[in-house]
Amino acid sequence: MTELNQLRIQITKLDEKLLKLLAARRQLTTQVGEYKLARQLPIRDLSREETLLASLAQKARVYQLSPRYVTNLFQLIIDDSVRAQHRQVQQHHQQLPQQDEPLRVAFLGNKGSYSNIAVNHYFEAHSQPLVEIGCTTFNSIIHKVEQREADYALLPLANTSSGSINEVYDLLQQTSLSIIGELNLPVDHGILVKHPIEITKIHTLYGHPQPFAQCSQYLAQYPHLKFEFVDSSSKAMQLVAQSDDLGIAAIGSETGGQMYQLHSIQGNIANQKENYTRFIAVARRPIEVSEQIPAKTTLVMSTGQHPGALADTLQVLASRQINMTRLESRPMQGNPWQELFYIDVAENVESQSMQQALAELTRITQFIKVLGCYPSAELKSAHLSPPMLASQPINAIQDRPSVISRQQEAPLSSLIHKPEQTTITVGNQTIGAGHFMVFAGPDTLEDQERLEQCVEMAGDHGAQVIHGACFKSSSNPYDYQGPGLAGLDWLQQATHGKGLLNMTEVSHLEHLRQIVAHVDILQIGAANMQNYPLLKAAGNTTRPIVLERGSVASLDEWLSAADYLLAQGNQQVILCERGIRSADHQTRSIIDLSAIALLRQRTHLPILLNPCDGVSDPLDIAPLACAARLLGVDGIMLNIHPNPSQAKVAPKQSLDFDQFAQLMTKLYQ
Ligand SMILES: O=C(O)C(=O)C[C@]1(C(=O)O)C=C[C@@H](O)C=C1
């Protein structure tokens, strides 16, 4: 045996001893984790870490080792135990049962894609077996989880070289899934080939558009290369592995390439040498993060468009010492000139400061929603300054003040929560706090021509919103039921380009997306006031919502339903009184004018009145509307029809055009 071999045997033995020691150290830190968990102590103890590192730095010299080398090495070891303790605490906090069932995780691409590598990193500490569900689009990944075909999804959100992945941000606008975790994956792109070859001999390079963007500077040196874009890096590797053409290559990670027996002829080719991709894990249910570990919260919000609107919202965070770690903006879908802001903060959503900030933000934003609160992937390392490495005395670092549990806040719709009246601006029209709005249109859409007549009439006399139901649920199922979703195009075409807004009722959850794409304002009818799944979904949209009072609902029940909408994120809720059931059968319902006076004392939300169902003669509509105007409603909703006697629905509850014109003059006197 050569001397070298003998030395190597000794090194191997020592390394094994080191491994055993590391495992024993890990066991001890797990016990420390249990101790801290039982006593609700913060996991991280930076002062202990600094003392430990400073003492190791000092001892390093005794063994003629570099203090920097020793502290860097031990920093890695300590970080590993901190991460393990974080998982320990969080698993206990979530009370995750020990399960043998496999975890089904959806991601982009196939074996070897960056997302696949991220999945394996993220779930490496889970004991459950993984079922990897490779998908070809981000949309299908989200769909898999929404449809319960997967438990989690991992999605790339941003890269340090190429920036945000807009498609994923846009999908977050629409999904009901919550962010439950994050991962920062170092991404090392390389050129992968079947048999080692010089890059000048390669003619075509396959890859996902993201890696191409991230390696643009390196690739610019080889203008002869033809780029072929494919769905994922794994697809590119697969193509190269299966082809007999030795002049093709894939752009991807070395680890991924190994799964396809590919060789990396050039690594580390990204524009930024520290190239990271931030992934998020999403699931159907949000998680609660233990206050013992650092958390992040992601919010999405839209502000008004007045000067300083965004600065005002950021000030709410800054004044509470909430650290914003990322701000991203994307055009709002359906409202391309309005922006949605995605904000990450290094704060637990349950902390007192965050709860106060959220309450404040609901008062000044048009839409605000928490996309998720999750354990932070970033660890702040104990910092040893050069004098500390030289073994100076160490000052203890102050712990963060402990987080106080969530406060019971006043209802979101109440004047206690928000003393000033809410105004809602859509396009160039505003309702609330002295801005009056008239909604006019046929009770139920009949045909395009009659709708256009109504639009012309309503617009000429100062109405701002055109409404009409696509689906009518009358008391008799054999009565006219409306044109269905075809009416959405009629509404859009009739109001488009005329400075008028449109509104229709959402009565079926499955129609919501399509309706949101066509109309400016959503209406939730009396029959659906307590349809909570519908409220939940509508409250997640960015469209203003008119919430009608249920025909037997008390004010408290109605306001609770409004609170539920507000709690989903949508701060643009308008209450609409349209009458309640009475013992009398001459009218469909009795208009509760007292409710308007009472609501004024209780809520900041704009209030509408629709008097039409409270009459048996259309001539009574005008006095009721004027009475409500005196009581301080913010708007009136009216049924109009070119020829009410021929209306398929509500003939006696609709104004003809003359009656409408007269009423409008009175309302605006
Ligand atoms: O001593 C502790 O409190 C530990 O949890 C152990 C340990 C370590 O690995 O040495 C880990 C985390 C703390 O921040 C400090 C030190």
XYZ file of C-alpha atoms and ligand atoms in Angstrom:
685
model
C 0.000 0.000 0.000
C 1.401 3.380 -0.962
C 1.926 6.122 1.550
C -0.809 8.149 -0.173
C -3.295 5.345 0.216
C -2.449 4.916 3.887
C -2.962 8.625 4.465
C -6.260 8.514 2.590
C -7.477 5.642 4.739
C -6.780 7.682 7.826
C -8.577 10.708 6.324
C -11.601 8.578 5.478
C -11.713 7.245 9.063
C -11.509 10.765 10.459
C -14.253 11.957 8.104
C -16.480 9.144 9.319
C -15.771 10.185 12.884
C -16.657 13.760 11.934
C -19.939 12.499 10.457
C -20.751 10.602 13.656
C -19.944 13.714 15.658
C -22.158 15.834 13.428
C -25.018 13.372 13.868
C -24.520 13.399 17.661
C -24.482 17.212 17.598
C -27.710 17.222 15.582
C -29.338 14.942 18.177
C -28.394 17.346 20.935
C -29.759 20.344 19.047
C -33.024 18.438 18.467
C -33.265 18.042 22.252
C -32.598 21.775 22.624
C -35.412 22.296 20.073
C -37.798 20.269 22.236
C -36.786 22.255 25.310
C -37.420 25.582 23.531
C -40.682 24.316 22.073
C -42.013 23.285 25.491
C -41.131 26.681 26.977
C -42.106 28.814 23.966
C -38.565 30.165 23.722
C -37.323 31.736 20.487
C -35.406 29.180 18.436
C -32.644 31.451 17.333
C -30.219 32.597 19.982
C -27.788 34.824 18.147
C -25.857 35.734 21.284
C -25.189 32.058 22.015
C -24.085 31.579 18.394
C -21.724 34.529 18.571
C -20.183 33.339 21.847
C -19.739 29.873 20.380
C -18.229 31.115 17.122
C -15.902 33.570 18.853
C -14.627 30.848 21.165
C -14.135 28.449 18.217
C -12.286 31.185 16.318
C -9.951 31.596 19.249
C -9.339 27.857 19.616
C -8.763 27.551 15.863
C -5.484 29.387 16.292
C -4.301 26.844 18.845
C -4.692 24.158 16.157
C -3.186 26.401 13.479
C -6.446 26.630 11.609
C -7.767 29.820 10.068
C -10.423 31.382 12.379
C -12.406 32.467 9.304
C -12.393 28.935 7.895
C -13.506 27.483 11.239
C -16.259 30.046 11.807
C -17.584 29.631 8.233
C -17.695 25.881 8.710
C -19.455 26.080 12.051
C -21.843 28.694 10.718
C -23.003 26.083 8.204
C -23.398 23.500 10.964
C -25.357 25.894 13.158
C -27.570 27.008 10.237
C -28.389 23.376 9.631
C -29.465 22.876 13.241
C -31.511 26.085 13.161
C -33.347 24.934 10.039
C -33.986 21.539 11.611
C -35.327 23.198 14.784
C -37.565 25.483 12.682
C -39.062 22.441 10.973
C -39.456 20.716 14.332
C -41.347 23.689 15.816
C -43.464 24.307 12.728
C -44.489 20.646 12.408
C -45.543 20.683 16.030
C -47.389 23.983 15.534
C -49.312 22.701 12.529
C -49.963 19.448 14.406
C -49.194 17.544 11.247
C -50.124 13.902 11.815
C -47.532 11.274 11.007
C -48.791 9.969 7.676
C -47.644 7.204 5.427
C -49.723 8.440 2.529
C -47.589 9.844 -0.268
C -47.356 13.604 -0.794
C -48.469 14.521 -4.300
C -46.559 17.525 -5.608
C -47.173 19.262 -8.951
C -44.366 21.165 -10.688
C -43.209 22.330 -14.112
C -41.454 19.867 -16.347
C -40.224 16.431 -15.613
C -37.405 14.643 -13.802
C -34.357 16.887 -13.815
C -36.164 20.205 -14.362
C -35.230 23.009 -11.971
C -38.682 22.788 -10.480
C -38.190 19.070 -9.937
C -34.894 19.717 -8.172
C -36.672 22.362 -6.073
C -39.411 19.861 -5.152
C -36.800 17.414 -3.914
C -35.011 20.082 -1.875
C -38.205 21.462 -0.383
C -39.597 18.110 0.666
C -36.298 16.385 1.567
C -37.030 16.582 5.285
C -40.503 15.033 4.933
C -40.736 11.398 5.872
C -43.662 10.714 3.532
C -42.950 9.299 0.073
C -43.218 11.853 -2.752
C -45.355 11.461 -5.843
C -44.001 13.858 -8.444
C -46.585 15.210 -10.864
C -44.830 16.886 -13.793
C -46.952 19.420 -15.707
C -46.447 21.374 -18.907
C -47.920 24.750 -17.881
C -48.140 26.852 -14.711
C -51.891 26.952 -15.147
C -52.180 23.171 -15.115
C -49.983 22.988 -11.993
C -52.382 25.264 -10.086
C -55.339 23.374 -11.490
C -53.984 20.056 -10.200
C -53.974 21.362 -6.625
C -57.304 23.165 -6.943
C -58.872 19.960 -8.262
C -57.309 17.903 -5.408
C -55.215 15.857 -7.837
C -52.121 17.164 -6.023
C -51.576 18.251 -2.406
C -48.978 20.909 -3.112
C -47.427 22.750 -6.016
C -44.031 24.337 -6.298
C -43.873 27.387 -8.564
C -40.912 29.581 -9.524
C -41.716 33.210 -8.734
C -38.556 35.170 -9.445
C -34.939 34.774 -10.440
C -32.009 36.920 -9.411
C -30.908 37.313 -13.067
C -34.112 37.448 -15.089
C -36.490 38.916 -12.480
C -40.106 38.039 -11.835
C -42.011 35.280 -13.560
C -45.041 37.311 -14.531
C -47.223 34.391 -15.503
C -47.047 32.983 -11.989
C -47.818 36.358 -10.404
C -50.846 36.691 -12.686
C -52.080 33.230 -11.728
C -51.812 34.183 -8.048
C -54.392 36.918 -8.765
C -56.958 34.316 -9.630
C -56.325 31.257 -7.538
C -57.772 30.494 -4.126
C -54.589 28.596 -3.159
C -52.376 29.905 -0.355
C -48.619 30.283 -0.185
C -47.335 27.955 2.544
C -43.591 27.999 1.988
C -40.654 29.349 0.026
C -37.333 28.049 -1.205
C -34.344 29.843 -2.661
C -32.676 27.421 -5.028
C -29.182 28.138 -6.337
C -29.446 27.680 -10.086
C -26.300 26.775 -11.948
C -26.943 26.655 -15.679
C -24.659 24.724 -17.973
C -24.407 23.447 -21.529
C -25.374 19.760 -21.545
C -24.491 17.364 -24.359
C -24.711 13.654 -25.068
C -21.008 13.260 -25.815
C -18.366 15.818 -24.860
C -17.891 18.220 -27.788
C -16.638 21.770 -28.277
C -19.294 24.454 -28.087
C -18.326 25.783 -31.537
C -19.466 22.426 -32.988
C -22.941 22.723 -31.468
C -25.530 24.161 -33.853
C -28.756 24.121 -31.800
C -29.429 24.787 -28.140
C -32.714 23.643 -26.558
C -34.112 25.124 -23.366
C -36.852 26.905 -21.460
C -36.992 30.675 -22.171
C -36.025 31.531 -18.560
C -32.513 29.972 -18.623
C -31.896 31.583 -22.029
C -32.728 34.985 -20.502
C -30.556 34.291 -17.465
C -27.525 33.332 -19.577
C -27.863 35.973 -22.323
C -24.360 37.401 -21.853
C -22.577 34.065 -22.196
C -24.744 33.013 -25.151
C -24.085 36.309 -26.976
C -20.504 35.083 -27.486
C -21.795 32.274 -29.728
C -23.975 33.936 -32.362
C -23.893 30.779 -34.504
C -26.107 28.949 -31.977
C -29.756 28.480 -32.927
C -32.120 28.668 -29.936
C -35.118 26.333 -29.673
C -37.565 27.095 -26.860
C -39.298 24.192 -25.107
C -41.693 23.888 -22.132
C -39.088 22.981 -19.532
C -35.392 22.289 -19.042
C -36.144 18.597 -18.570
C -37.834 18.487 -21.970
C -34.682 20.017 -23.488
C -32.499 17.374 -21.802
C -34.829 14.607 -22.910
C -34.624 15.790 -26.526
C -30.824 15.832 -26.466
C -30.620 12.447 -24.734
C -32.956 10.834 -27.283
C -31.404 12.370 -30.406
C -28.585 10.929 -32.501
C -27.552 14.425 -33.545
C -24.403 15.188 -31.546
C -24.562 18.861 -32.570
C -27.457 19.658 -30.275
C -27.277 20.655 -26.609
C -29.573 21.572 -23.745
C -29.299 24.430 -21.311
C -29.934 23.108 -17.793
C -28.474 22.093 -14.479
C -25.659 19.597 -14.154
C -27.670 17.649 -11.557
C -30.618 17.433 -13.942
C -28.348 16.483 -16.829
C -26.943 13.561 -14.852
C -30.453 12.054 -14.732
C -30.319 11.883 -18.558
C -26.645 10.790 -18.750
C -25.667 14.146 -20.235
C -22.281 15.818 -19.785
C -21.824 19.438 -18.837
C -19.235 21.021 -21.161
C -19.551 24.454 -19.529
C -21.066 25.306 -16.152
C -21.924 28.505 -14.266
C -22.934 30.449 -17.383
C -25.630 32.701 -15.834
C -25.227 36.491 -16.114
C -25.128 36.736 -12.348
C -22.782 34.310 -10.705
C -25.019 34.158 -7.631
C -28.033 32.943 -9.593
C -31.004 31.959 -7.426
C -34.607 31.149 -8.201
C -37.203 31.769 -5.553
C -39.891 29.090 -5.485
C -43.137 29.184 -3.549
C -45.058 26.186 -2.270
C -48.835 26.520 -2.504
C -51.649 24.442 -1.036
C -55.413 24.593 -0.728
C -55.325 25.680 2.918
C -53.233 28.406 4.507
C -50.937 27.458 7.370
C -50.273 29.203 10.651
C -46.632 29.843 11.382
C -45.290 29.435 14.890
C -44.289 32.707 16.476
C -41.042 31.031 17.550
C -39.642 31.097 14.030
C -39.177 33.880 11.443
C -42.110 34.174 9.074
C -42.930 36.015 5.892
C -46.298 37.226 4.704
C -47.242 37.934 1.093
C -49.986 40.455 0.365
C -51.633 41.521 -2.849
C -53.343 44.881 -3.005
C -54.544 47.649 -5.254
C -54.548 51.257 -4.210
C -56.539 54.215 -5.454
C -54.928 56.211 -8.246
C -54.496 59.486 -6.367
C -50.974 60.880 -5.916
C -49.066 59.125 -3.148
C -51.539 56.217 -2.866
C -48.804 53.557 -2.887
C -46.538 55.587 -0.603
C -49.408 55.838 1.920
C -49.747 52.061 2.042
C -46.007 51.514 2.414
C -45.947 54.084 5.204
C -48.468 51.926 7.092
C -45.863 49.133 7.089
C -42.872 51.356 7.756
C -44.495 53.106 10.737
C -44.868 49.690 12.414
C -41.287 48.614 11.692
C -42.528 45.951 9.293
C -39.743 45.123 6.905
C -40.812 44.899 3.267
C -38.603 42.387 1.472
C -40.127 42.598 -1.991
C -42.498 44.788 -3.988
C -43.745 43.724 -7.392
C -46.455 45.219 -9.558
C -48.558 43.613 -12.273
C -51.396 44.994 -14.389
C -54.756 44.061 -12.945
C -56.470 41.528 -15.191
C -59.435 43.132 -16.885
C -58.269 46.638 -15.774
C -54.969 46.927 -17.657
C -54.185 50.478 -16.498
C -54.550 49.634 -12.852
C -51.810 47.888 -10.944
C -51.859 45.102 -8.403
C -48.983 45.262 -5.929
C -47.475 42.109 -4.477
C -45.696 42.789 -1.218
C -43.584 40.424 0.881
C -42.932 41.403 4.461
C -40.709 39.707 7.031
C -43.500 39.428 9.571
C -45.955 36.849 10.872
C -49.503 37.669 9.774
C -50.684 37.001 13.327
C -48.349 39.503 14.970
C -49.971 42.504 16.583
C -48.169 44.994 14.328
C -49.196 43.068 11.212
C -52.815 42.816 12.318
C -52.875 46.563 12.971
C -51.238 47.273 9.617
C -53.748 45.065 7.789
C -56.675 46.768 9.502
C -55.251 50.139 8.484
C -54.625 48.974 4.921
C -58.231 47.826 4.472
C -59.199 51.464 5.090
C -56.996 52.918 2.348
C -56.836 50.235 -0.343
C -59.357 49.107 -2.922
C -58.381 45.487 -2.613
C -56.190 43.696 -0.141
C -55.664 40.024 0.449
C -53.146 37.906 2.323
C -51.817 35.318 -0.121
C -50.129 33.410 2.675
C -47.903 33.422 5.723
C -45.054 30.917 5.740
C -41.711 30.132 7.393
C -38.998 32.362 6.003
C -36.342 30.546 3.980
C -33.758 33.202 4.779
C -31.598 32.840 7.861
C -29.879 35.837 9.291
C -26.463 34.551 10.342
C -24.690 35.557 13.486
C -22.239 38.171 12.368
C -18.743 38.088 13.724
C -16.957 41.331 13.051
C -13.186 41.190 12.580
C -12.544 42.272 16.217
C -14.853 39.475 17.348
C -12.875 37.014 15.339
C -9.975 38.378 17.301
C -11.860 37.288 20.458
C -13.205 40.587 21.806
C -15.931 40.415 24.486
C -19.342 39.937 22.963
C -22.452 41.943 23.771
C -25.661 39.999 24.026
C -28.061 40.704 21.181
C -31.580 41.744 22.142
C -34.289 39.243 21.259
C -37.165 40.469 19.195
C -40.134 41.352 21.423
C -42.446 38.372 21.604
C -45.457 38.416 19.341
C -48.807 39.186 20.955
C -51.786 37.117 19.894
C -54.319 38.369 17.391
C -56.723 41.036 18.605
C -60.434 40.873 18.132
C -60.978 43.748 15.690
C -64.182 45.735 15.118
C -66.203 44.452 12.126
C -64.637 45.612 8.872
C -67.872 47.205 7.694
C -68.283 49.249 10.892
C -67.617 52.918 11.486
C -65.434 51.847 14.421
C -63.116 50.116 11.996
C -63.224 52.993 9.495
C -64.823 56.267 10.605
C -64.751 57.943 7.195
C -67.179 56.975 4.427
C -65.862 54.652 1.743
C -65.776 55.925 -1.811
C -65.569 53.497 -4.675
C -64.267 54.655 -8.027
C -64.778 52.590 -11.159
C -63.567 54.070 -14.420
C -64.300 57.753 -13.978
C -67.406 57.255 -11.795
C -67.428 57.419 -8.000
C -69.983 56.359 -5.403
C -70.012 57.122 -1.666
C -69.260 60.062 0.636
C -71.473 62.495 -1.274
C -70.959 60.960 -4.731
C -74.368 59.797 -5.948
C -74.818 57.093 -8.572
C -77.829 55.837 -10.482
C -78.011 52.264 -11.690
C -80.630 51.726 -14.423
C -81.526 48.903 -16.771
C -84.012 46.161 -17.454
C -84.691 43.878 -14.492
C -83.752 40.956 -16.733
C -82.052 41.146 -20.137
C -84.444 40.301 -22.967
C -82.674 41.105 -26.217
C -79.864 43.265 -27.481
C -82.088 45.871 -29.131
C -84.150 46.663 -26.041
C -80.996 46.764 -23.950
C -79.461 49.311 -26.320
C -82.591 51.477 -26.066
C -82.300 51.368 -22.249
C -78.602 52.230 -22.407
C -79.241 55.239 -24.602
C -82.058 56.484 -22.371
C -80.207 55.868 -19.115
C -76.988 57.438 -20.373
C -78.750 60.527 -21.723
C -80.412 61.191 -18.368
C -77.387 60.846 -16.150
C -77.377 57.215 -15.003
C -73.855 55.871 -14.584
C -74.373 52.113 -14.391
C -76.391 49.845 -16.669
C -77.618 46.652 -15.056
C -79.510 43.642 -16.308
C -79.738 40.052 -15.101
C -78.598 37.233 -17.382
C -80.316 34.644 -15.193
C -83.648 35.292 -13.500
C -84.920 33.055 -10.742
C -88.603 33.993 -10.579
C -91.045 32.447 -8.161
C -92.482 30.464 -11.076
C -89.857 28.298 -12.845
C -91.875 28.414 -16.092
C -91.494 32.204 -16.322
C -88.771 33.752 -18.479
C -85.361 32.793 -17.040
C -83.128 35.264 -18.887
C -80.727 34.879 -21.836
C -77.971 33.159 -19.818
C -74.314 33.993 -20.386
C -75.058 35.333 -23.902
C -76.292 38.474 -22.128
C -72.737 39.275 -20.992
C -71.663 40.176 -24.531
C -74.800 42.299 -24.986
C -74.030 44.223 -21.814
C -70.421 44.728 -22.772
C -71.186 45.831 -26.324
C -74.032 48.142 -25.277
C -71.979 50.044 -22.715
C -68.516 49.895 -24.274
C -67.017 53.239 -25.233
C -69.984 55.222 -23.864
C -68.511 56.164 -20.498
C -71.063 53.904 -18.804
C -70.371 51.082 -16.383
C -72.187 47.772 -16.429
C -73.299 45.343 -13.764
C -74.909 41.944 -13.658
C -75.853 39.482 -10.985
C -73.661 36.498 -10.141
C -75.851 33.674 -8.992
C -73.695 30.648 -9.868
C -70.171 30.191 -8.630
C -69.088 28.567 -11.891
C -70.015 31.713 -13.874
C -67.984 34.076 -11.725
C -64.793 34.147 -13.791
C -66.640 34.780 -17.020
C -68.779 37.503 -15.478
C -65.726 39.203 -13.969
C -64.193 39.279 -17.435
C -67.236 41.100 -18.878
C -68.625 43.484 -16.268
C -67.433 46.381 -14.112
C -69.535 45.684 -11.032
C -70.821 42.417 -9.595
C -74.252 42.153 -8.044
C -75.053 39.534 -5.414
C -78.803 39.180 -5.271
C -80.964 38.905 -2.173
C -81.361 35.133 -2.646
C -77.576 34.686 -2.444
C -76.785 37.043 0.434
C -75.826 34.076 2.602
C -74.355 31.940 -0.179
C -70.963 31.898 1.534
C -68.963 30.026 -1.123
C -70.182 32.619 -3.636
C -69.350 35.514 -1.278
C -65.919 34.034 -0.674
C -65.158 33.775 -4.374
C -66.597 37.208 -5.225
C -64.695 38.764 -2.305
C -61.517 37.484 -3.909
C -62.105 39.413 -7.115
C -61.133 43.031 -7.682
C -64.577 44.091 -8.968
C -66.819 46.263 -6.761
C -69.745 44.253 -5.379
C -73.329 45.342 -4.783
C -74.638 43.128 -1.984
C -78.422 43.031 -1.767
C -80.125 42.433 1.530
C -81.758 39.003 1.801
C -85.538 39.201 1.922
C -85.648 37.935 5.519
C -82.216 39.139 6.660
C -81.726 41.295 9.734
C -79.296 44.220 9.503
C -76.761 42.231 11.537
C -76.939 39.287 9.158
C -76.599 41.580 6.166
C -73.605 43.393 7.627
C -72.016 40.054 8.561
C -72.297 38.984 4.942
C -70.663 42.301 3.922
C -67.908 41.702 6.500
C -67.308 38.294 4.995
C -66.818 39.873 1.552
C -64.457 42.499 2.996
C -62.498 39.848 4.877
C -61.719 38.093 1.584
C -59.855 41.201 0.449
C -62.355 43.154 -1.612
C -62.908 46.532 0.073
C -65.343 47.756 -2.587
C -68.670 46.614 -1.208
C -71.924 48.526 -1.723
C -75.019 47.594 0.289
C -78.321 47.510 -1.550
C -81.678 47.588 0.254
C -84.379 46.144 -1.966
C -87.112 45.308 0.509
C -87.939 42.594 2.963
C -90.799 40.121 3.238
C -93.976 41.514 4.769
C -97.360 40.044 5.637
C -98.869 42.014 2.772
C -99.020 40.438 -0.699
C -99.820 43.480 -2.817
C -96.128 44.225 -3.221
C -93.263 41.766 -3.624
C -91.564 43.247 -0.576
C -91.696 46.209 1.729
C -88.978 48.843 1.400
C -87.252 49.246 4.744
C -86.365 52.935 4.739
C -85.574 52.774 8.450
C -82.761 50.390 7.583
C -81.082 53.144 5.569
C -81.113 55.522 8.527
C -79.782 52.771 10.797
C -77.073 51.728 8.355
C -75.818 55.307 8.141
C -75.032 55.093 11.872
C -73.283 51.752 11.582
C -71.316 51.467 8.367
C -68.912 53.375 6.160
C -69.974 51.381 3.082
C -71.971 53.110 0.328
C -75.713 52.347 0.461
C -78.050 51.868 -2.495
C -81.802 51.570 -2.635
C -83.756 49.665 -5.235
C -87.384 50.650 -4.611
C -88.879 48.729 -7.564
C -89.956 45.561 -5.768
C -91.752 47.641 -3.115
C -94.474 48.938 -5.428
C -97.518 47.616 -7.219
C -97.722 50.747 -9.356
C -94.591 52.141 -11.053
C -95.692 55.662 -10.134
C -94.759 54.892 -6.524
C -91.131 54.241 -7.442
C -90.230 57.943 -7.685
C -91.457 59.049 -4.208
C -89.707 56.094 -2.584
C -86.487 56.919 -4.412
C -86.707 60.585 -3.395
C -87.392 59.650 0.250
C -84.296 57.450 0.252
C -82.272 60.296 -1.274
C -83.340 62.501 1.646
C -82.255 59.769 4.048
C -78.796 59.945 2.537
C -78.453 56.912 0.246
C -75.463 56.998 -2.086
C -77.335 55.692 -5.080
C -80.591 54.404 -6.508
C -81.122 51.312 -8.617
C -84.033 51.377 -11.041
C -85.695 49.002 -13.484
C -86.443 50.670 -16.796
C -88.036 49.305 -19.955
C -89.017 50.877 -23.295
C -92.479 49.351 -22.906
C -93.051 47.989 -19.380
C -96.401 46.390 -20.197
C -94.545 44.051 -22.565
C -91.661 43.328 -20.191
C -91.133 39.604 -19.696
C -90.208 40.229 -16.064
C -91.461 42.821 -13.527
C -93.827 44.786 -15.809
C -95.348 46.647 -12.844
C -92.014 47.242 -11.197
C -90.356 48.991 -14.159
C -90.397 52.649 -15.194
C -91.124 53.662 -18.740
C -88.710 56.138 -20.281
C -90.842 59.244 -19.485
C -91.239 58.238 -15.846
C -87.534 57.567 -15.669
C -86.642 60.972 -17.167
C -88.889 62.763 -14.657
C -87.457 60.867 -11.712
C -83.896 61.620 -12.784
C -84.691 65.337 -12.841
C -86.071 65.104 -9.297
C -83.138 63.067 -8.006
C -80.605 65.566 -9.295
C -82.583 68.708 -8.318
O -27.811 26.426 21.873
C -28.919 26.494 21.351
O -29.851 27.192 21.822
C -29.184 25.717 20.143
O -30.323 25.629 19.726
C -28.045 25.144 19.369
C -27.494 26.095 18.323
C -26.286 25.373 17.696
O -26.452 24.678 16.688
O -25.235 25.468 18.287
C -28.541 26.338 17.308
C -29.351 27.458 17.302
C -29.185 28.575 18.225
O -29.359 29.806 17.579
C -27.902 28.503 18.932
C -27.094 27.393 18.910
